[in-house]
Short mmCIF file of C-alpha atoms (C1' of nucleotides) in Angstrom, two decimals:
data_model
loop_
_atom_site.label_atom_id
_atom_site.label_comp_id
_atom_site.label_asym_id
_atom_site.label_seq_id
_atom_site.Cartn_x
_atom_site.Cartn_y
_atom_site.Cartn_z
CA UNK A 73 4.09 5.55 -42.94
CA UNK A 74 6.38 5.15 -39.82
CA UNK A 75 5.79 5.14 -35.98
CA UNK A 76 8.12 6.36 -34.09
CA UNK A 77 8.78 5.60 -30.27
CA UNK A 78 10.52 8.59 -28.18
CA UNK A 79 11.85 7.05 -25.49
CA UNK A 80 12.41 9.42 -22.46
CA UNK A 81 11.79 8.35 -19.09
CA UNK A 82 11.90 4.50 -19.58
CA UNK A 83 14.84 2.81 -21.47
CA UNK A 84 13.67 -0.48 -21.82
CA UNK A 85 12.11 -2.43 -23.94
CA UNK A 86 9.99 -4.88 -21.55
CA UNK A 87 6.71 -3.55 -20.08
CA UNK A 88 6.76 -0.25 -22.48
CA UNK A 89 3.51 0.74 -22.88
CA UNK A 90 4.99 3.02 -26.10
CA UNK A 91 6.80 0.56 -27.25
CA UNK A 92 4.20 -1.60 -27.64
CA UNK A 93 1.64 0.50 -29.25
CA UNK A 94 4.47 1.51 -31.73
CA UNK A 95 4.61 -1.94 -32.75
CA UNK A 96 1.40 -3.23 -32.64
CA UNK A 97 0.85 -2.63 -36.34
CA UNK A 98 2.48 -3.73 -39.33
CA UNK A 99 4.13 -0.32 -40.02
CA UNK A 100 7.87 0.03 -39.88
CA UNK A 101 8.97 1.52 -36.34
CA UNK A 102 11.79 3.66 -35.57
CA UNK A 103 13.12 5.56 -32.14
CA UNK A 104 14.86 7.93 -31.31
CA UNK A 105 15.94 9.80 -27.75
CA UNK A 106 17.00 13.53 -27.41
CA UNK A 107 19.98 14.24 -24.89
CA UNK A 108 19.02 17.64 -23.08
CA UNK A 109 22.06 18.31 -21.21
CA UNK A 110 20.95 21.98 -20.86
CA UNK A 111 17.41 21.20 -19.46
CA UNK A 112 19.59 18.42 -17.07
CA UNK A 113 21.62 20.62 -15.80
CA UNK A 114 18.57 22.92 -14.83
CA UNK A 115 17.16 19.74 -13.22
CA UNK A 116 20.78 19.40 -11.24
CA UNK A 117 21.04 15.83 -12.79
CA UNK A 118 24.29 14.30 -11.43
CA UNK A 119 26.94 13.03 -14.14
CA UNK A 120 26.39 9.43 -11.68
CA UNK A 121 23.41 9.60 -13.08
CA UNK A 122 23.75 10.44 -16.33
CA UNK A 123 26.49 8.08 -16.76
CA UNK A 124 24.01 5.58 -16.33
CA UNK A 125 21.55 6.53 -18.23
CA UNK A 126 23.82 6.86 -21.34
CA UNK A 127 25.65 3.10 -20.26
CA UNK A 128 21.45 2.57 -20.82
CA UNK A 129 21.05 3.79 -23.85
CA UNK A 130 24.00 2.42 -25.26
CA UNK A 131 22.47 -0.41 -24.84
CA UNK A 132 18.96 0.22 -25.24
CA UNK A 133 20.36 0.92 -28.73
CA UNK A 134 22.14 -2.68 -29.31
CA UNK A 135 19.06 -4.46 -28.64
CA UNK A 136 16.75 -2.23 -31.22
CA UNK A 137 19.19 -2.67 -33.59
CA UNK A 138 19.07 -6.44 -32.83
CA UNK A 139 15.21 -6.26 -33.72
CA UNK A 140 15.96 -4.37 -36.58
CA UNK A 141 14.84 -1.05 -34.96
CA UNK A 142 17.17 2.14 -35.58
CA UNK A 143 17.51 4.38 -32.62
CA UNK A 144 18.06 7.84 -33.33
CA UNK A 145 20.26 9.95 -30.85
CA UNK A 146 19.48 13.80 -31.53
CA UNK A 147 21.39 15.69 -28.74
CA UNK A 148 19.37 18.93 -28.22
CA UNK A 149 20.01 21.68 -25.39
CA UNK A 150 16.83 22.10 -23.90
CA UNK A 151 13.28 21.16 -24.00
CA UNK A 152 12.29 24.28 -25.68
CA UNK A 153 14.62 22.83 -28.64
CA UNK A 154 12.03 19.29 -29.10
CA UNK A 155 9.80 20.57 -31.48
CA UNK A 156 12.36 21.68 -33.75
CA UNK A 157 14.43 18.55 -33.80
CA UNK A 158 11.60 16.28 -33.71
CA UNK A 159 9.73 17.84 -36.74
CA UNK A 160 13.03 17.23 -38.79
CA UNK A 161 12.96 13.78 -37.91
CA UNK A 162 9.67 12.91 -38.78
CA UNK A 163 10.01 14.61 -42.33
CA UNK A 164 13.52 13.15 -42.82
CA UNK A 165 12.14 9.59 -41.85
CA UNK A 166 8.43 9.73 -43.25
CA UNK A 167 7.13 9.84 -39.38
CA UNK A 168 3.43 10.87 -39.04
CA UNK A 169 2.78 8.99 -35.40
CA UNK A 170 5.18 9.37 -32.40
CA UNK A 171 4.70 7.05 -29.09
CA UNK A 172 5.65 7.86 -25.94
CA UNK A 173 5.29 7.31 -22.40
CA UNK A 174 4.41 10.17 -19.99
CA UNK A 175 6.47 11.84 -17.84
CA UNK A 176 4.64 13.77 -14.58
CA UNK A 177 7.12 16.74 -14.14
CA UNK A 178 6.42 20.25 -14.73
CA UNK A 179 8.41 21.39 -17.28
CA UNK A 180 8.37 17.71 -18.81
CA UNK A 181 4.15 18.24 -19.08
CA UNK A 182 4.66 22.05 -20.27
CA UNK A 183 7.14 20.45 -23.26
CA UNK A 184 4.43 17.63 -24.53
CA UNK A 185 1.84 19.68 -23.86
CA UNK A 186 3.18 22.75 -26.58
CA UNK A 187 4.79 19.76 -28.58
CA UNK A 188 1.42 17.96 -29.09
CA UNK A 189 -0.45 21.00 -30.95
CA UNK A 190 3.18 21.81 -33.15
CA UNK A 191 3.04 18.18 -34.24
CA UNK A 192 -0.71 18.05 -34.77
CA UNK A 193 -0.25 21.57 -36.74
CA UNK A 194 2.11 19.08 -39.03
CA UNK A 195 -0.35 16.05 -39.39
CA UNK A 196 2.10 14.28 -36.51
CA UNK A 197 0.15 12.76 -33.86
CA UNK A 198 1.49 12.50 -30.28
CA UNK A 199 0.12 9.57 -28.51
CA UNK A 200 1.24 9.46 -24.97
CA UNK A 201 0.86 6.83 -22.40
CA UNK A 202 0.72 5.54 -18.97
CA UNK A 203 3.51 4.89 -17.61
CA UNK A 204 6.31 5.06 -14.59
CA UNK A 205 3.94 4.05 -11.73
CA UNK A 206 1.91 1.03 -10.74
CA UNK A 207 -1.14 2.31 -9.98
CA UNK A 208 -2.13 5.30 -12.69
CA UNK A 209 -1.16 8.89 -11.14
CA UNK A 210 -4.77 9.92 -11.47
CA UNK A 211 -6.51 6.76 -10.37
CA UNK A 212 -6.93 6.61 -6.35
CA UNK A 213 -9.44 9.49 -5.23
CA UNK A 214 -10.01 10.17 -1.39
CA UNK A 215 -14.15 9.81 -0.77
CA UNK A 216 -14.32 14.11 -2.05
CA UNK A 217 -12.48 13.30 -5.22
CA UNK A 218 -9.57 15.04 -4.03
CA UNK A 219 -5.58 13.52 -4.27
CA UNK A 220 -4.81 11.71 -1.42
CA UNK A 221 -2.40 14.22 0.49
CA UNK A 222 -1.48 10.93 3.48
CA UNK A 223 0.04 8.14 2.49
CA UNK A 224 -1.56 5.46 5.33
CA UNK A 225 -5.08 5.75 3.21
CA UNK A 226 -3.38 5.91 -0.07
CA UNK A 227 -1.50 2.79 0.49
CA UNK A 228 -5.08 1.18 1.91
CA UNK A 229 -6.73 2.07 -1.56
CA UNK A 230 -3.21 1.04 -3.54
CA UNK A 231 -3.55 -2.36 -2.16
CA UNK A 232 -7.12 -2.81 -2.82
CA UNK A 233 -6.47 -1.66 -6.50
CA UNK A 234 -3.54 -4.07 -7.11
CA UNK A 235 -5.13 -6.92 -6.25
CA UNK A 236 -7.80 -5.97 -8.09
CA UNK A 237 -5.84 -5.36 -11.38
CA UNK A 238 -3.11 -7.88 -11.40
CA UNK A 239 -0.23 -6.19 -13.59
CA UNK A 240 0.15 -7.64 -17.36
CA UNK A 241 3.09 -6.78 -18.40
CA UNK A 242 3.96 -5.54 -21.90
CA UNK A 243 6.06 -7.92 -23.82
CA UNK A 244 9.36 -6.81 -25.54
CA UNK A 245 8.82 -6.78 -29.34
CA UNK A 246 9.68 -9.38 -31.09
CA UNK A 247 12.19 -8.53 -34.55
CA UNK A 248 11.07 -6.59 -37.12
CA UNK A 249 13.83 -6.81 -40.06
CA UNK A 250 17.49 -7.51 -40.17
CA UNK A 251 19.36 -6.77 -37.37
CA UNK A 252 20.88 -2.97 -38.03
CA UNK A 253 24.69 -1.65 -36.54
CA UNK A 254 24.15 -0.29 -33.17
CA UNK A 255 24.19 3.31 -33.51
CA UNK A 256 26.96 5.57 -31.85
CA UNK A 257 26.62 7.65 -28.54
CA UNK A 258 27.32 11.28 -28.44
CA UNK A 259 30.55 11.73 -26.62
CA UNK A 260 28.88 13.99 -23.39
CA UNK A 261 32.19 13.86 -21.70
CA UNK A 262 30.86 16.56 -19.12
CA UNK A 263 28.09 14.09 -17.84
CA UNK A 264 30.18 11.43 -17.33
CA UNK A 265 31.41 9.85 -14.43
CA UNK A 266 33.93 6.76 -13.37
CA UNK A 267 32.49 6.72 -9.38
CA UNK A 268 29.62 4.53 -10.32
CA UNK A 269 31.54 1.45 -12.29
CA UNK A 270 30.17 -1.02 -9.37
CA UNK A 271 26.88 -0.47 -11.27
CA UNK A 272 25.85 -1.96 -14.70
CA UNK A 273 24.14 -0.47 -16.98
CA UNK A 274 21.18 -1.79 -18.95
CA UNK A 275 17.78 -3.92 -18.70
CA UNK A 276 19.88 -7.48 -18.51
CA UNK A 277 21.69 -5.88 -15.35
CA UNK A 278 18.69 -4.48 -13.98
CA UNK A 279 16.69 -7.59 -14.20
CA UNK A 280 19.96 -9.81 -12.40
CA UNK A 281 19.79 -7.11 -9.88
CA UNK A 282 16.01 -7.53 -8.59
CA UNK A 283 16.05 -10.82 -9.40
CA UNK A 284 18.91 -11.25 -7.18
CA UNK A 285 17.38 -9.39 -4.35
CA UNK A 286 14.19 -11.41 -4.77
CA UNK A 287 15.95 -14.86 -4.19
CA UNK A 288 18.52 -13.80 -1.63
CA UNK A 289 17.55 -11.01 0.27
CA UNK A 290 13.60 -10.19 0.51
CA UNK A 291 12.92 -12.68 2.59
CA UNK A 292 15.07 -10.71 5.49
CA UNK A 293 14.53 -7.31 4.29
CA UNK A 294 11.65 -6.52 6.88
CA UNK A 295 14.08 -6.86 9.39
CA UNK A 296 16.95 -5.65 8.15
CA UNK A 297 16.21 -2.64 6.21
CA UNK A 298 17.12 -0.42 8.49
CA UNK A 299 20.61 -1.55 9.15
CA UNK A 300 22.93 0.42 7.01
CA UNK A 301 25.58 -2.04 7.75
CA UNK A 302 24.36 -4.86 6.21
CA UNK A 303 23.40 -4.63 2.59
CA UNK A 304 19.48 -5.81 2.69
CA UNK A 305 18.08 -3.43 -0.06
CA UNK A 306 17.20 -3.90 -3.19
CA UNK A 307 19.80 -1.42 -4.82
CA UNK A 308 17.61 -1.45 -7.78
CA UNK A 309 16.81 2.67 -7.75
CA UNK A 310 19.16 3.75 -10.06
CA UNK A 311 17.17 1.51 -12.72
CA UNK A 312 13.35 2.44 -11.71
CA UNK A 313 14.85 5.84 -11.84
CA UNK A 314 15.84 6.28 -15.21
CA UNK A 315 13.08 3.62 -16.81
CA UNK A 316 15.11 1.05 -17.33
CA UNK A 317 12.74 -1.48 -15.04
CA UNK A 318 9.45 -0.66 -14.74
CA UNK A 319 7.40 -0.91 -10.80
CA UNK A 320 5.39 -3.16 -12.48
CA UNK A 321 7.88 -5.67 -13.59
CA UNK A 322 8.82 -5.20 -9.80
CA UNK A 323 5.46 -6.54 -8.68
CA UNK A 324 5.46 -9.00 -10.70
CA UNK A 325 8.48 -10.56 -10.35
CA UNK A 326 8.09 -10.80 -6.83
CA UNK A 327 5.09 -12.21 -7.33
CA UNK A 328 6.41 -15.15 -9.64
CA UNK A 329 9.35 -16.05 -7.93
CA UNK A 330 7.78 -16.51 -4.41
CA UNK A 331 4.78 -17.79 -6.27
CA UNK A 332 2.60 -15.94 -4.18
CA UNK A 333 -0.78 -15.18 -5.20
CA UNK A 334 -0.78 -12.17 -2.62
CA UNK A 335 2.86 -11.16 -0.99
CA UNK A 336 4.09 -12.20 2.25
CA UNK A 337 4.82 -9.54 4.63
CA UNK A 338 8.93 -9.38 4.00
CA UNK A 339 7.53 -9.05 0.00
CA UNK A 340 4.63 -6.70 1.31
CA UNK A 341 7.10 -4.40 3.38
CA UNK A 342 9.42 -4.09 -0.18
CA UNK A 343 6.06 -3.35 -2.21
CA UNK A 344 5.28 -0.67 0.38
CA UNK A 345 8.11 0.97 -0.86
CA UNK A 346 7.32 0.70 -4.38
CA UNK A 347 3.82 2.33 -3.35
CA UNK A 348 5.38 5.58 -1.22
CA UNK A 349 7.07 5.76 -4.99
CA UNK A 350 3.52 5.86 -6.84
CA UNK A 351 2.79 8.24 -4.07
CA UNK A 352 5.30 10.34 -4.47
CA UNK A 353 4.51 10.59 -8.14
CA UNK A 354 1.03 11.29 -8.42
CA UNK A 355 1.45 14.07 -6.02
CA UNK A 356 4.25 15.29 -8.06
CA UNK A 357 1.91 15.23 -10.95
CA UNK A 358 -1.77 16.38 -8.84
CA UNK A 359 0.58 19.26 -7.45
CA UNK A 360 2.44 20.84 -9.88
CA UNK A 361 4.43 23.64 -6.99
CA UNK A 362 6.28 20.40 -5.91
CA UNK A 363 8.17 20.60 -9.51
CA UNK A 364 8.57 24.24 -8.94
CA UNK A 365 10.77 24.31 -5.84
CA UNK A 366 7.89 25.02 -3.86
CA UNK A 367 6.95 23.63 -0.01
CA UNK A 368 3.88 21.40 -0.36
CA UNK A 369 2.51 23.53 2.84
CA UNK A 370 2.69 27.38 1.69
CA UNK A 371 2.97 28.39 5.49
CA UNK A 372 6.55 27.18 5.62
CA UNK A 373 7.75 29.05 2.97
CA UNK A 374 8.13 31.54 5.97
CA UNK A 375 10.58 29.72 8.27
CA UNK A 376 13.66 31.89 9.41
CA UNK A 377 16.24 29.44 7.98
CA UNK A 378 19.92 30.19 8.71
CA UNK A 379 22.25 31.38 5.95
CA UNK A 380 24.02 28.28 4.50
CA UNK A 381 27.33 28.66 4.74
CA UNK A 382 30.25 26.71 6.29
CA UNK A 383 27.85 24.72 8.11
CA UNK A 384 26.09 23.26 4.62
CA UNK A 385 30.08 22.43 3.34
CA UNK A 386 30.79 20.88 6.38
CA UNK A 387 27.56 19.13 5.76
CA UNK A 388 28.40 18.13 2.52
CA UNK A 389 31.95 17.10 3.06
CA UNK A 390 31.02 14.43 5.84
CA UNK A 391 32.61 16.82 8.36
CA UNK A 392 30.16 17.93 10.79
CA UNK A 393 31.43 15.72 13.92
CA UNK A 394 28.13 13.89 14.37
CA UNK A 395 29.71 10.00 13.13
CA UNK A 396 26.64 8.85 11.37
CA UNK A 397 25.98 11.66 9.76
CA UNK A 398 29.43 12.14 8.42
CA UNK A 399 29.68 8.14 7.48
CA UNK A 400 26.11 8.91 5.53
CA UNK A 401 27.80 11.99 3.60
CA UNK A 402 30.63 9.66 2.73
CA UNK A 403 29.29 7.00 1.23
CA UNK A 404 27.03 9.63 -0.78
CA UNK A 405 30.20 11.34 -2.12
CA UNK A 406 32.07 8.14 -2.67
CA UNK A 407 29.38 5.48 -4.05
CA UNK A 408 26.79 7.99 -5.29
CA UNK A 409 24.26 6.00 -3.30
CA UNK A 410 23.19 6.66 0.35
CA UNK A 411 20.83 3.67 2.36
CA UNK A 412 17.33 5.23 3.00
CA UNK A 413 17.44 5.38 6.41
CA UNK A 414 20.41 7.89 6.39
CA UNK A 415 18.51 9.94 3.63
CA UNK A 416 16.32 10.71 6.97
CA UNK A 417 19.10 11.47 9.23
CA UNK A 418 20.88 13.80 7.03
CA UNK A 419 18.06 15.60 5.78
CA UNK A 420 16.94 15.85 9.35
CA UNK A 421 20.22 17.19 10.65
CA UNK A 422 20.43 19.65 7.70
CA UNK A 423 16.67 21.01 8.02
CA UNK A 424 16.06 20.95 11.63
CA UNK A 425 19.46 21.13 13.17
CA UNK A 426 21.50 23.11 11.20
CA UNK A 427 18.00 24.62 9.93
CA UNK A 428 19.55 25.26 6.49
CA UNK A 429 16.42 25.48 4.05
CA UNK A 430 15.72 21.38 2.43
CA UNK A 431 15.48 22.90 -1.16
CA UNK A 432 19.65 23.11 -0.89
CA UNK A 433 19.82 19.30 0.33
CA UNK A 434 18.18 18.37 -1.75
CA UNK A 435 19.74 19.58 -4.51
CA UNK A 436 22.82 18.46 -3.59
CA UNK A 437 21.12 14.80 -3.56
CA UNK A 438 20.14 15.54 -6.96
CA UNK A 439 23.74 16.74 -8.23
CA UNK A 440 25.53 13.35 -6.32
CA UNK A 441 22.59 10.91 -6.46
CA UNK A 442 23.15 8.04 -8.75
CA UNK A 443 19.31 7.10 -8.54
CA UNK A 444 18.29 10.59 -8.07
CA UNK A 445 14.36 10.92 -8.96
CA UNK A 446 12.63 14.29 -8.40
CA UNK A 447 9.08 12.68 -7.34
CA UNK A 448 11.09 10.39 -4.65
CA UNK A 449 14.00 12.80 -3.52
CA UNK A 450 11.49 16.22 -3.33
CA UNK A 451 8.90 13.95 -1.62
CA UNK A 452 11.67 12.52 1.28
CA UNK A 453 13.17 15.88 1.73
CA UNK A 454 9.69 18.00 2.42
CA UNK A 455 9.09 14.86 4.51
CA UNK A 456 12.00 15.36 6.66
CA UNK A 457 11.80 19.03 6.59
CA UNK A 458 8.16 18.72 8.01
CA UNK A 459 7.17 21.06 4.73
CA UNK A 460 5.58 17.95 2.52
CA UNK A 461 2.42 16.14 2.40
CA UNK A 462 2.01 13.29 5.27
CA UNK A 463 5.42 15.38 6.58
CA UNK A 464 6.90 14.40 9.80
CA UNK A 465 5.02 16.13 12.24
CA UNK A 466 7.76 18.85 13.33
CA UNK A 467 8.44 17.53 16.33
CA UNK A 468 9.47 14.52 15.98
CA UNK A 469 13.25 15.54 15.52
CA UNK A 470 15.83 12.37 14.76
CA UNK A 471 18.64 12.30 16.90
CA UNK A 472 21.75 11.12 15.05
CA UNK A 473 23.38 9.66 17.75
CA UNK A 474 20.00 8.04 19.21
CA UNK A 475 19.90 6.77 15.78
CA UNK A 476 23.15 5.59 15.61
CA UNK A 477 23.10 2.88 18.90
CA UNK A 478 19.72 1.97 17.52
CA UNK A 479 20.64 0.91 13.66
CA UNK A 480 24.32 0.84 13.67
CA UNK A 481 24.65 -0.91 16.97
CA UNK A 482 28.04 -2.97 16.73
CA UNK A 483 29.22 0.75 14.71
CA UNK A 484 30.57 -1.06 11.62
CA UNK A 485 29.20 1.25 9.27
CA UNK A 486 30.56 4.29 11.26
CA UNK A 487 34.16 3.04 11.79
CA UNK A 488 34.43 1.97 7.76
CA UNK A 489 33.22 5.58 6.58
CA UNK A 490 34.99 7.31 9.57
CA UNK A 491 38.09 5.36 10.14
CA UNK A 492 39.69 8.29 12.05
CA UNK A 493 37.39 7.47 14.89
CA UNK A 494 37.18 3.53 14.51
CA UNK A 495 39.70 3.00 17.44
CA UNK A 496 36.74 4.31 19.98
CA UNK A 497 34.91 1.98 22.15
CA UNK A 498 31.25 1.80 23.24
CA UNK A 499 28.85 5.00 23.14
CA UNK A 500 31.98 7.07 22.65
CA UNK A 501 32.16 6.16 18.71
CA UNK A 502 28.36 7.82 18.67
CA UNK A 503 29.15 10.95 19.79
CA UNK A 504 33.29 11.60 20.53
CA UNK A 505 32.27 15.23 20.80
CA UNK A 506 35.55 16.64 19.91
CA UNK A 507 38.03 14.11 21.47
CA UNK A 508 39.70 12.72 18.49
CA UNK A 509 42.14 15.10 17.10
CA UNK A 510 41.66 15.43 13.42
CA UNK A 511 38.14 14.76 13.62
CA UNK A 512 35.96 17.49 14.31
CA UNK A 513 33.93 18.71 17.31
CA UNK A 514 30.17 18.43 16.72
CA UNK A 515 29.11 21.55 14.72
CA UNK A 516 26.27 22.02 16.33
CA UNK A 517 24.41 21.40 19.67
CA UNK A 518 22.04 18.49 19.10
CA UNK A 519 19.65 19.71 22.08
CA UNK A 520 19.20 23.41 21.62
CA UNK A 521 19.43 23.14 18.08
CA UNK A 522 16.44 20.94 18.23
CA UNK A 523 14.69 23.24 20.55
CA UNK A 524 15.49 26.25 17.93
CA UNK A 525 13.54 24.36 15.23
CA UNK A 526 10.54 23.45 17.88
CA UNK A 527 10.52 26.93 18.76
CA UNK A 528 10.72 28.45 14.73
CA UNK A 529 7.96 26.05 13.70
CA UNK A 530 5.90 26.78 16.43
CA UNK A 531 6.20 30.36 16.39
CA UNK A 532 4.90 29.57 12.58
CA UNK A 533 1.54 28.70 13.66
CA UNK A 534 0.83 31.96 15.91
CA UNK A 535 2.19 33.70 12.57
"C1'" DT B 124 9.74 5.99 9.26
"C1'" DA B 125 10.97 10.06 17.75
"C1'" DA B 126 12.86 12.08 21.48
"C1'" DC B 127 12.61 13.89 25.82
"C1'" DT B 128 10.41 14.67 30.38
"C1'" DT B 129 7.44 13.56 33.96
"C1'" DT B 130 4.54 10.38 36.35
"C1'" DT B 131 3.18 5.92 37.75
"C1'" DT B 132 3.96 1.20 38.56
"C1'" DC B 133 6.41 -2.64 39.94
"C1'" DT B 134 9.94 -5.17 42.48
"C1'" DG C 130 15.35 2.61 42.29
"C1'" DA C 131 14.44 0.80 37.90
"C1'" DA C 132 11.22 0.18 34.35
"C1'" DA C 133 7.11 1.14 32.14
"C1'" DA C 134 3.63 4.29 30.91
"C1'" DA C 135 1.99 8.69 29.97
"C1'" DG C 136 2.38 13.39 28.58
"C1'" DT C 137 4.85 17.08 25.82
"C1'" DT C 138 7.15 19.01 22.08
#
DNA sequence: TAACTTTTTCT
DNA sequence: GAAAAAGTT
């Protein structure tokens, strides 16, 4: 008898609840993961991303073979394809237990959920586990036992629960035969991409990277968070994204090297953001329209929004004549990364000035995104679209230039992402309003366009 | 995880 | 007449 661990969402080996249970017995233990570059294309996965994930799982596959664990790399299509290849792998390798942690998506639940009665039809059992968030997706309950729709309570009860349940972390196994070759990577050339070499790949770089942020940079990140300019963030997305850290090894790890029993502000303001994550994801998983493309409040689905067009390119490109905006689209298309405060401002512009529907901005974050994670990117985009759970209440419009003197003050981040305007001076370098030849004129009025989407949502209510 | 407008207060 | 506070969207 074998186990077998699937990984999926979480290429790691420390704090794997799968993992562990796998190897908790004497039994030999194999893995394998199955490449769905079909069901990721559906999902509008960018090759950033992927790129990163497979730098991941190249070595995700070194270190099993270190412990003597094979890892088996089936590429399938789709989802639909997982019973199928899975079945032939357990009768090919003797397998009659797979482990593996859950994942809280739609078509994700709809795939284990068929899977688990083909395997069990088969004498395969399916054990599936906890895993991706701190707090369980199914554990805080608002006093009538609904899902907590706001995230100012949820974060109250979040609190309470972690310092009530300490995280233990899963240990990596320890080696269970001779070490094995690594195995090879399917070539995937399509989902492959050479704009994200400033980031490793793998647990050893993940770890160095939070680790890093923890010494040298939490202690100011309160106050400097919202500076796009100066690098204050933890930059450690991409890996919580695909698995390869866990928000618990976050917690902890924090909590060990400021060897505080309960965090300091700076740490609590970080873990806040590790909590709007959890949030994100057990709505995600308590609502399954959010998966589906669907607005979190049904009465939005009706908003007149404009036709896409050249204004969503010009969006895109970092070409819409409103500086921060354009610097934000920039380093998105160059770096594959975008600071979170600009994730607000462009979203904002796109959904309430432009008032092109968030479903298509967000699916361009998804297709350039390095860290791109449908709980987090679906949650900030219905959030700055005013359609989402604990939305921005829909008037309370960003104004990118407003934004701009406030959080790029000195204008360094504007003037390296827009060097065609870095010659201006002063409030000019907010808002040249088509001064600068070669850089264009705003393409759209700031203050009736703001009125328009006051007026559209407004008119939604007396609908 | 605002912005804008109007009113009031303070020198 | 500016700054703060309050009200509106």
């Amino acid at each position: 008898m074998t186990e077998l661990i699937w990984f999926r969402n979480d290429l790691r080996l420390g704090d794997n609840p799968a993992l562990t249970a796998a190897c908790a017995g004497n039994a030999a233990v194999e893995a394998c993961f199955l490449p769905a570059p079909g069901q990721w294309a559906d999902h509008d996965w960018s090759p950033n991303r992927t790129d990163l994930l497979l730098r991941s799982l190249d070595q995700l596959g070194q270190d099993l073979a270190a412990l003597g664990i094979p890892l088996h790399i089936r590429s399938i299509d789709r989802f639909t394809d997982t019973d199928t290849e899975l079945l032939a792998l357990c009768r090919e390798r003797g397998i009659t237990r797979i482990h593996a942690n859950e994942e809280y998506a739609f078509n994700e639940r709809i795939r284990d959920h068929r899977l688990t009665g083909a395997l069990n039809h088969q004498g395969i059992a399916l054990h599936i586990y906890r895993d991706q968030t701190v707090v369980p997706v199914d554990q805080l309950k608002t006093g009538n036992g609904t899902p907590y729709t706001v995230f100012t309570p949820y974060s109250r009860q979040w609190w309470r629960w972690v310092e009530s349940h300490p995280p233990r972390l899963h240990p990596a196994p320890a080696a269970r035969g001779a070490p094995l070759p690594p195995p090879a990577l399917p070539e995937l050339t399509a989902w492959r991409s050479e704009h994200v070499d400033w980031l490793a790949g793998g647990e050893g770089a993940a770890h160095r990277a939070l680790e890093g942020f923890i010494d040298q940079r939490l202690g100011a990140y309160a106050d400097q968070r919202n500076y796009p300019a100066v690098p204050a963030t933890s930059q450690i997305s991409p890996y919580l994204a695909l698995g390869v850290l866990s928000p618990r090894q976050c917690l902890v790890a924090v909590q060990q090297r400021t060897g505080a029993e309960s965090p300091a502000s700076a740490a609590h303001t970080w873990l806040n953001e590790i909590a709007w994550r959890d949030f994100y994801i057990q709505l995600l998983y308590q609502f399954p329209r959010l998966s589906r493309h669907q607005a979190f409040k049904p009465e939005t689905e009706a908003l007149p929004w404009e036709p896409a067009g050249a204004n969503l390119e010009a969006w895109k490109a970092g070409r819409t004549g409103i500086p921060l905006v354009d610097a934000a689209m920039r380093q998105l298309n160059t770096t594959c990364w975008m600071h979170n405060r600009l994730r607000m401002v462009t979203a904002m512009f796109l959904t309430k000035n432009l008032f092109v529907d968030w479903r298509l901005g967000e699916q361009y974050f998804m297709q350039q995104l390095v860290d791109g994670y449908l709980p987090s990117n679906n949650g900030g985009w219905q959030w700055s679209a005013s359609t989402g759970t604990d939305a921005a209440p829909y008037f309370r419009i960003f104004n990118p230039v407003t934004q701009s003197e406030r959080f790029d003050p000195e204008g360094t981040f504007i003037r390296h992402w827009v060097p065609e305007i870095a010659h201006l001076q002063g409030k000019k370098l907010f808002n040249p309003n088509g001064t600068v030849a070669g850089y264009p004129a705003p393409i759209v009025d700031l203050k009736q366009s703001r009125q328009r989407a006051i007026e559209r949502f407004k008119a939604l209510g007396k609908g």
